[in-house]
CSV table of C-alpha atoms in Angstrom, one decimal:
chain,number,residue,atom,x,y,z
A,27,UNK,CA,85.1,64.8,132.5
A,28,UNK,CA,83.5,62.4,134.7
A,29,UNK,CA,82.3,64.3,137.9
A,30,UNK,CA,84.0,63.5,141.4
A,31,UNK,CA,82.6,60.9,143.6
A,32,UNK,CA,80.8,62.6,145.9
A,33,UNK,CA,81.9,63.4,149.5
A,34,UNK,CA,80.8,62.3,152.5
A,35,UNK,CA,78.9,64.4,154.5
A,36,UNK,CA,81.0,66.6,156.8
A,37,UNK,CA,83.9,65.7,155.3
A,38,UNK,CA,85.9,67.0,152.1
A,39,UNK,CA,86.5,65.0,149.1
A,40,UNK,CA,89.6,62.6,149.2
A,41,UNK,CA,91.3,60.8,145.6
A,42,UNK,CA,93.8,58.1,145.0
A,43,UNK,CA,96.0,59.4,142.3
A,44,UNK,CA,94.6,57.0,140.1
A,45,UNK,CA,91.7,58.4,140.9
A,46,UNK,CA,92.8,62.4,140.6
A,47,UNK,CA,94.4,61.1,136.7
A,48,UNK,CA,91.0,60.2,135.6
A,49,UNK,CA,89.0,63.2,137.2
A,50,UNK,CA,91.1,66.0,135.6
A,51,UNK,CA,92.3,64.4,132.7
A,52,UNK,CA,96.3,64.0,133.1
A,53,UNK,CA,98.2,61.2,133.5
A,54,UNK,CA,99.6,59.8,136.9
A,55,UNK,CA,103.4,60.5,135.7
A,56,UNK,CA,102.1,64.3,134.5
A,57,UNK,CA,101.1,64.5,138.4
A,58,UNK,CA,103.9,62.9,139.4
A,59,UNK,CA,106.0,65.5,137.7
A,60,UNK,CA,104.3,68.5,138.9
A,61,UNK,CA,104.8,67.0,142.2
A,62,UNK,CA,108.5,67.2,141.6
A,63,UNK,CA,108.5,70.9,139.6
A,64,UNK,CA,106.4,72.6,142.5
A,65,UNK,CA,103.5,73.0,140.7
A,66,UNK,CA,101.3,70.8,142.4
A,67,UNK,CA,101.4,70.1,146.4
A,68,UNK,CA,102.6,67.0,147.7
A,69,UNK,CA,99.6,64.5,148.9
A,70,UNK,CA,98.9,64.2,152.6
A,71,UNK,CA,100.5,60.8,153.5
A,72,UNK,CA,98.1,58.4,155.0
A,73,UNK,CA,99.5,55.1,156.2
A,74,UNK,CA,100.9,53.6,153.1
A,75,UNK,CA,98.8,55.9,150.6
A,76,UNK,CA,99.0,59.3,149.6
A,77,UNK,CA,95.7,61.1,149.5
A,78,UNK,CA,95.0,63.8,147.0
A,79,UNK,CA,91.6,66.6,148.1
A,80,UNK,CA,89.8,69.1,145.7
A,81,UNK,CA,92.8,71.8,146.1
A,82,UNK,CA,94.9,69.2,143.5
A,83,UNK,CA,92.2,68.7,141.4
A,84,UNK,CA,91.3,72.5,141.3
A,85,UNK,CA,95.1,73.1,140.6
A,86,UNK,CA,95.3,70.4,137.8
A,87,UNK,CA,93.0,71.9,136.1
A,88,UNK,CA,94.0,75.3,136.4
A,89,UNK,CA,97.6,74.2,134.9
A,90,UNK,CA,95.5,72.5,132.1
A,91,UNK,CA,93.6,75.7,131.6
A,92,UNK,CA,97.1,77.8,131.1
A,93,UNK,CA,98.5,75.6,129.1
A,94,UNK,CA,95.9,75.4,126.4
A,95,UNK,CA,96.1,78.9,127.1
A,96,UNK,CA,99.7,78.8,125.7
A,97,UNK,CA,101.8,79.4,128.4
A,98,UNK,CA,104.8,78.1,129.5
A,99,UNK,CA,105.2,75.5,132.6
A,100,UNK,CA,108.0,78.1,134.2
A,101,UNK,CA,105.5,81.0,133.8
A,102,UNK,CA,102.2,79.0,134.9
A,103,UNK,CA,104.4,77.8,138.1
A,104,UNK,CA,105.3,81.7,139.0
A,105,UNK,CA,102.0,82.7,138.3
A,106,UNK,CA,100.9,79.9,141.0
A,107,UNK,CA,103.4,80.8,143.4
A,108,UNK,CA,101.5,84.6,142.8
A,109,UNK,CA,98.3,82.7,143.7
A,110,UNK,CA,99.6,81.0,146.5
A,111,UNK,CA,101.0,84.3,148.0
A,112,UNK,CA,97.9,85.4,148.3
A,113,UNK,CA,97.5,87.9,145.1
A,114,UNK,CA,94.3,88.0,142.3
A,115,UNK,CA,95.3,85.6,140.1
A,116,UNK,CA,93.2,87.6,137.8
A,117,UNK,CA,95.5,90.7,137.7
A,118,UNK,CA,98.5,88.3,137.0
A,119,UNK,CA,96.8,86.0,135.0
A,120,UNK,CA,95.6,90.0,132.7
A,121,UNK,CA,99.5,90.9,133.1
A,122,UNK,CA,100.7,87.9,131.6
A,123,UNK,CA,98.0,87.9,128.9
A,124,UNK,CA,98.6,91.7,128.0
A,125,UNK,CA,102.1,90.8,127.6
A,126,UNK,CA,101.8,87.7,126.0
A,127,UNK,CA,99.4,88.6,123.5
A,128,UNK,CA,99.7,89.8,119.4
A,129,UNK,CA,102.1,93.3,119.0
A,130,UNK,CA,100.7,93.5,115.8
A,131,UNK,CA,97.0,93.9,114.2
A,132,UNK,CA,98.0,91.7,110.8
A,133,UNK,CA,96.1,88.7,110.6
A,134,UNK,CA,97.9,85.5,110.4
A,135,UNK,CA,96.2,83.9,106.8
A,136,UNK,CA,96.5,80.9,104.7
A,137,UNK,CA,98.3,80.0,101.5
A,138,UNK,CA,98.0,76.8,99.1
A,139,UNK,CA,100.9,75.3,97.7
A,140,UNK,CA,99.8,76.3,94.0
A,141,UNK,CA,99.2,79.7,95.3
A,142,UNK,CA,102.7,80.2,96.5
A,143,UNK,CA,104.8,79.0,93.9
A,144,UNK,CA,103.2,81.0,91.8
A,145,UNK,CA,103.5,83.9,93.9
A,146,UNK,CA,107.3,83.2,93.3
A,147,UNK,CA,107.4,83.0,89.5
A,148,UNK,CA,105.7,79.9,89.3
A,149,UNK,CA,108.1,77.6,89.8
A,150,UNK,CA,108.2,75.0,92.6
A,151,UNK,CA,111.4,75.4,95.1
A,152,UNK,CA,111.9,72.7,98.0
A,153,UNK,CA,115.1,74.6,99.1
A,154,UNK,CA,114.0,77.5,99.6
A,155,UNK,CA,110.8,76.5,101.5
A,156,UNK,CA,112.0,74.8,103.9
A,157,UNK,CA,114.3,77.5,104.3
A,158,UNK,CA,111.0,79.7,105.3
A,159,UNK,CA,109.7,77.2,107.0
A,160,UNK,CA,112.1,77.6,109.6
A,161,UNK,CA,112.5,81.2,109.9
A,162,UNK,CA,108.2,80.8,110.4
A,163,UNK,CA,107.9,82.7,107.5
A,164,UNK,CA,105.5,79.9,106.2
A,165,UNK,CA,104.7,77.4,109.2
A,166,UNK,CA,103.3,73.5,108.1
A,167,UNK,CA,99.8,72.2,108.2
A,168,UNK,CA,99.2,69.0,110.0
A,169,UNK,CA,98.3,66.8,107.6
A,170,UNK,CA,98.6,69.1,104.9
A,171,UNK,CA,101.0,68.9,102.3
A,172,UNK,CA,99.5,71.7,99.9
A,173,UNK,CA,98.5,74.7,101.9
A,174,UNK,CA,100.8,76.5,105.0
A,175,UNK,CA,99.9,78.7,107.5
A,176,UNK,CA,101.4,82.2,106.4
A,177,UNK,CA,101.8,84.4,110.3
A,178,UNK,CA,102.8,87.6,108.8
A,179,UNK,CA,101.2,87.7,104.8
A,180,UNK,CA,103.2,91.6,104.8
A,181,UNK,CA,106.9,89.7,105.3
A,182,UNK,CA,105.6,87.0,102.7
A,183,UNK,CA,104.7,90.0,100.5
A,184,UNK,CA,107.4,91.8,100.8
A,185,UNK,CA,109.3,88.9,99.9
A,186,UNK,CA,106.8,88.3,96.4
A,187,UNK,CA,108.2,91.5,95.7
A,188,UNK,CA,111.9,91.6,96.2
A,189,UNK,CA,111.6,88.2,94.0
A,190,UNK,CA,110.2,89.6,91.3
A,191,UNK,CA,112.4,92.3,91.3
A,192,UNK,CA,115.6,90.2,90.5
A,193,UNK,CA,116.4,88.9,94.0
A,194,UNK,CA,117.5,85.4,94.3
A,195,UNK,CA,114.8,83.6,97.4
A,196,UNK,CA,118.2,81.9,99.1
A,197,UNK,CA,119.6,85.9,99.2
A,198,UNK,CA,116.1,87.0,100.2
A,199,UNK,CA,116.1,84.1,103.4
A,200,UNK,CA,119.5,85.2,104.5
A,201,UNK,CA,119.0,88.9,104.3
A,202,UNK,CA,115.7,87.9,106.8
A,203,UNK,CA,117.9,86.3,108.7
A,204,UNK,CA,120.6,89.6,109.0
A,205,UNK,CA,117.3,91.3,109.2
A,206,UNK,CA,116.0,89.5,112.4
A,207,UNK,CA,119.1,89.6,114.7
A,208,UNK,CA,119.2,93.7,114.2
A,209,UNK,CA,115.8,94.0,114.8
A,210,UNK,CA,115.9,91.9,117.8
A,211,UNK,CA,118.7,93.8,119.6
A,212,UNK,CA,116.6,97.1,119.0
A,213,UNK,CA,113.4,95.3,121.0
A,214,UNK,CA,115.5,94.2,123.6
A,215,UNK,CA,117.3,97.5,124.0
A,216,UNK,CA,113.5,98.7,124.1
A,217,UNK,CA,113.0,96.4,126.5
A,218,UNK,CA,115.5,96.9,128.8
A,219,UNK,CA,114.9,100.9,128.4
A,220,UNK,CA,111.0,100.5,129.3
A,221,UNK,CA,112.3,98.2,132.3
A,222,UNK,CA,114.0,100.3,133.5
A,223,UNK,CA,111.9,103.7,133.8
A,224,UNK,CA,108.8,101.9,133.8
A,225,UNK,CA,108.4,98.7,134.7
A,226,UNK,CA,111.1,98.5,137.6
A,227,UNK,CA,108.1,99.8,140.2
A,228,UNK,CA,106.4,96.4,139.7
A,229,UNK,CA,109.1,93.9,139.9
A,230,UNK,CA,111.3,94.4,143.1
A,231,UNK,CA,107.9,92.3,144.8
A,232,UNK,CA,105.5,90.3,143.9
A,233,UNK,CA,102.6,92.3,142.3
A,234,UNK,CA,98.9,93.1,144.1
A,235,UNK,CA,95.6,93.0,141.3
A,236,UNK,CA,95.7,96.9,141.7
A,237,UNK,CA,99.5,97.4,140.3
A,238,UNK,CA,99.3,94.3,137.7
A,239,UNK,CA,96.5,95.6,136.2
A,240,UNK,CA,98.3,99.0,136.5
A,241,UNK,CA,101.1,97.3,134.8
A,242,UNK,CA,99.1,95.6,132.0
A,243,UNK,CA,97.4,98.8,131.3
A,244,UNK,CA,101.1,100.3,130.7
A,245,UNK,CA,102.3,97.3,128.3
A,246,UNK,CA,99.1,98.4,126.1
A,247,UNK,CA,100.3,102.5,126.1
A,248,UNK,CA,103.8,101.2,125.8
A,249,UNK,CA,103.2,98.5,122.7
A,250,UNK,CA,102.7,100.3,120.1
A,251,UNK,CA,105.6,102.5,120.5
A,252,UNK,CA,108.2,100.4,119.4
A,253,UNK,CA,107.0,100.2,116.2
A,254,UNK,CA,106.0,103.6,115.7
A,255,UNK,CA,109.8,104.7,116.4
A,256,UNK,CA,111.3,101.8,114.3
A,257,UNK,CA,109.1,103.1,111.2
A,258,UNK,CA,109.4,106.9,111.9
A,259,UNK,CA,113.4,106.3,111.9
A,260,UNK,CA,113.7,103.8,109.0
A,261,UNK,CA,112.0,106.2,106.9
A,262,UNK,CA,114.3,108.7,108.1
A,263,UNK,CA,117.3,106.6,107.6
A,264,UNK,CA,115.8,105.5,104.1
A,265,UNK,CA,115.4,109.4,102.5
A,266,UNK,CA,118.6,110.3,103.9
A,267,UNK,CA,120.7,107.3,102.8
A,268,UNK,CA,118.5,106.1,99.9
A,269,UNK,CA,119.3,109.2,98.3
A,270,UNK,CA,122.7,109.7,98.5
A,271,UNK,CA,123.3,105.6,98.0
A,272,UNK,CA,121.8,105.8,94.5
A,273,UNK,CA,122.9,109.2,93.2
A,274,UNK,CA,126.8,107.9,94.2
A,275,UNK,CA,126.0,104.9,92.2
A,276,UNK,CA,124.0,106.0,89.6
A,277,UNK,CA,125.8,109.5,88.9
A,278,UNK,CA,127.5,108.4,85.9
A,279,UNK,CA,125.3,106.7,83.8
A,280,UNK,CA,122.2,108.8,84.6
A,281,UNK,CA,123.6,111.6,82.9
A,282,UNK,CA,124.5,109.8,79.3
A,283,UNK,CA,121.4,108.4,79.6
A,284,UNK,CA,119.0,111.6,79.6
A,285,UNK,CA,120.8,113.6,77.1
A,286,UNK,CA,119.1,114.5,73.9
A,287,UNK,CA,119.8,114.4,70.5
A,288,UNK,CA,122.5,117.4,69.7
A,289,UNK,CA,123.0,118.1,73.9
A,290,UNK,CA,126.1,117.7,74.6
A,291,UNK,CA,127.2,116.7,78.8
A,292,UNK,CA,129.3,119.5,80.8
A,293,UNK,CA,132.7,118.1,81.5
A,294,UNK,CA,134.1,117.0,84.8
A,295,UNK,CA,137.5,119.6,84.1
A,296,UNK,CA,135.9,122.4,82.4
A,297,UNK,CA,137.7,125.8,83.6
A,298,UNK,CA,136.4,128.8,85.0
A,299,UNK,CA,133.6,130.4,83.7
A,300,UNK,CA,134.2,133.8,82.3
A,301,UNK,CA,131.7,136.7,84.3
A,302,UNK,CA,129.5,138.0,81.6
A,303,UNK,CA,130.2,141.5,81.9
A,304,UNK,CA,133.7,141.1,81.5
A,305,UNK,CA,133.7,138.1,79.3
A,306,UNK,CA,136.4,138.7,75.8
A,307,UNK,CA,136.5,136.0,72.6
A,308,UNK,CA,139.6,133.8,73.0
A,309,UNK,CA,139.6,134.4,69.3
A,310,UNK,CA,141.2,137.9,68.5
A,311,UNK,CA,139.9,138.3,65.5
A,312,UNK,CA,136.1,138.5,66.5
A,313,UNK,CA,136.6,141.2,68.3
A,314,UNK,CA,135.8,142.3,72.2
A,315,UNK,CA,131.8,140.9,73.6
A,316,UNK,CA,129.0,142.5,73.1
A,317,UNK,CA,128.0,144.8,75.8
A,318,UNK,CA,124.6,143.4,76.9
A,319,UNK,CA,121.9,144.3,79.7
A,320,UNK,CA,123.4,143.2,83.2
A,321,UNK,CA,120.1,141.3,84.0
A,322,UNK,CA,119.6,139.7,81.2
A,323,UNK,CA,121.2,136.0,79.7
A,324,UNK,CA,124.7,136.5,79.0
A,325,UNK,CA,127.0,134.5,76.9
A,326,UNK,CA,129.3,132.8,79.4
A,327,UNK,CA,132.2,131.4,78.7
A,328,UNK,CA,134.1,128.2,80.3
A,329,UNK,CA,138.0,127.6,79.0
A,330,UNK,CA,140.0,124.7,78.5
A,331,UNK,CA,139.3,121.6,75.7
A,332,UNK,CA,135.4,121.0,75.4
A,333,UNK,CA,134.2,124.0,77.3
A,334,UNK,CA,131.0,125.5,75.8
A,335,UNK,CA,130.0,129.0,75.9
A,336,UNK,CA,126.3,128.8,77.8
A,337,UNK,CA,124.2,132.0,78.7
A,338,UNK,CA,124.1,133.0,82.4
A,339,UNK,CA,121.8,135.7,83.8
A,340,UNK,CA,124.7,138.0,85.1
A,341,UNK,CA,123.4,138.6,87.9
A,342,UNK,CA,123.2,134.8,89.1
A,343,UNK,CA,127.1,134.7,87.5
A,344,UNK,CA,127.4,137.7,90.3
A,345,UNK,CA,125.8,136.1,93.0
A,346,UNK,CA,127.7,132.8,92.9
A,347,UNK,CA,130.6,134.9,92.6
A,348,UNK,CA,129.9,136.8,96.0
A,349,UNK,CA,129.4,133.4,97.8
A,350,UNK,CA,132.2,131.5,96.7
A,351,UNK,CA,134.6,134.1,94.9
A,352,UNK,CA,135.7,134.2,91.7
A,353,UNK,CA,137.9,131.3,91.8
A,354,UNK,CA,135.4,128.7,93.0
A,355,UNK,CA,132.1,130.5,90.2
A,356,UNK,CA,133.2,128.1,87.4
A,357,UNK,CA,133.3,125.2,89.2
A,358,UNK,CA,130.1,125.9,91.7
A,359,UNK,CA,128.2,126.4,88.8
A,360,UNK,CA,129.1,122.7,87.0
A,361,UNK,CA,128.5,121.0,90.6
A,362,UNK,CA,124.9,123.1,90.9
A,363,UNK,CA,124.0,122.1,87.6
A,364,UNK,CA,125.0,118.2,87.9
A,365,UNK,CA,123.6,117.9,91.2
A,366,UNK,CA,120.3,118.9,89.5
A,367,UNK,CA,120.5,117.5,86.9
A,368,UNK,CA,120.6,114.0,88.9
A,369,UNK,CA,118.1,114.9,91.2
A,370,UNK,CA,116.2,115.3,88.0
A,371,UNK,CA,116.6,111.9,86.9
A,372,UNK,CA,116.0,110.4,90.8
A,373,UNK,CA,113.0,112.0,91.0
A,374,UNK,CA,112.3,110.9,87.3
A,375,UNK,CA,112.3,107.5,88.0
A,376,UNK,CA,109.9,108.1,90.4
A,377,UNK,CA,105.5,108.5,89.9
A,378,UNK,CA,104.4,112.4,91.1
A,379,UNK,CA,108.1,113.0,92.0
A,380,UNK,CA,108.4,116.7,93.0
A,381,UNK,CA,110.7,116.6,89.3
A,382,UNK,CA,108.4,114.5,86.8
A,383,UNK,CA,107.9,116.3,83.9
A,384,UNK,CA,104.2,117.1,83.5
A,385,UNK,CA,101.6,117.4,80.5
A,386,UNK,CA,103.0,120.2,78.2
A,387,UNK,CA,105.8,121.1,80.4
A,388,UNK,CA,109.2,121.3,79.7
A,389,UNK,CA,112.5,121.5,81.9
A,390,UNK,CA,113.5,125.0,80.6
A,391,UNK,CA,114.9,126.8,83.0
A,392,UNK,CA,113.5,130.3,83.5
A,393,UNK,CA,115.6,133.1,81.5
A,394,UNK,CA,116.8,131.1,79.2
A,395,UNK,CA,115.9,129.4,75.5
A,396,UNK,CA,114.9,125.9,75.3
A,397,UNK,CA,117.7,123.6,73.7
A,398,UNK,CA,117.0,123.0,70.0
A,399,UNK,CA,115.0,119.7,69.2
A,400,UNK,CA,113.1,120.1,72.0
């Protein structure tokens, strides 16, 4: 930058607008626009000429520095007004920098067009790329058609994983649009909440340097809380809803797939299971059922078409009867069995799940014999 001309002895430097533009690096048009927007004080009028001083040059350099740091002209105007009000601009700038700083530790990366195509099945999809650029998932690099900036590599990796699982690219982008709107609503509510209860004390007057520093420290403390809260609540909701949702949709398919040779699925309309201690053979020719110890497995029978007798511990049947009553005993046992089968089926789909079979282990319930063929 060209050095300003030396001022006359004892007099501050004075510039015409062309000289000020030359020294500051701004154009004459930009200087006048800053004056119109209140960013730059008006010059002193001397006869027919406008005279600018060192304060104008310093202000133009401040504006240029803030623009380079990513601030908008509106936010720069607020900062400069705070400065003009006698506040330490360092503290105010520190607060604004804290707010404008990154809200994640994730680092942006770059990806070549060939690697991008490979990550999404190897085919080039211009419409999907244009959609990703519009959403900000990808950013074009000036003068580079074969490379993109990836602001969030994690978000791009999720999209690639969903696509490999069979989700169409345009469906992924539509889902992201919907999700983004919902997340922005959550972020807005969190900001309203923290503004009302934390930052209100700093907003009803121009903050002092100490208050700005305190507010900046609070921003640093509260910044991760929104994401941590959403992460915890999303995990809770997924744990609750996914189990319910998937079991409902897989309840009819899974039992048929998991039954082994010779196994029989329990009918949905099975009749009541007879008490092992009072069970009788429905066929009179067979005679009464033999007495067996109450604690051992008993030949419980279910009435109705397609029913099959199963051996259940007598004390377990008695406990169920005491819990739900004799008229609901069979339905309770059948529902509990179906629920356990479905739960084990769900867990078996997850490696190292709680019911995933270990090497050499069987799924035989305690006190019962394994079914034939296992």
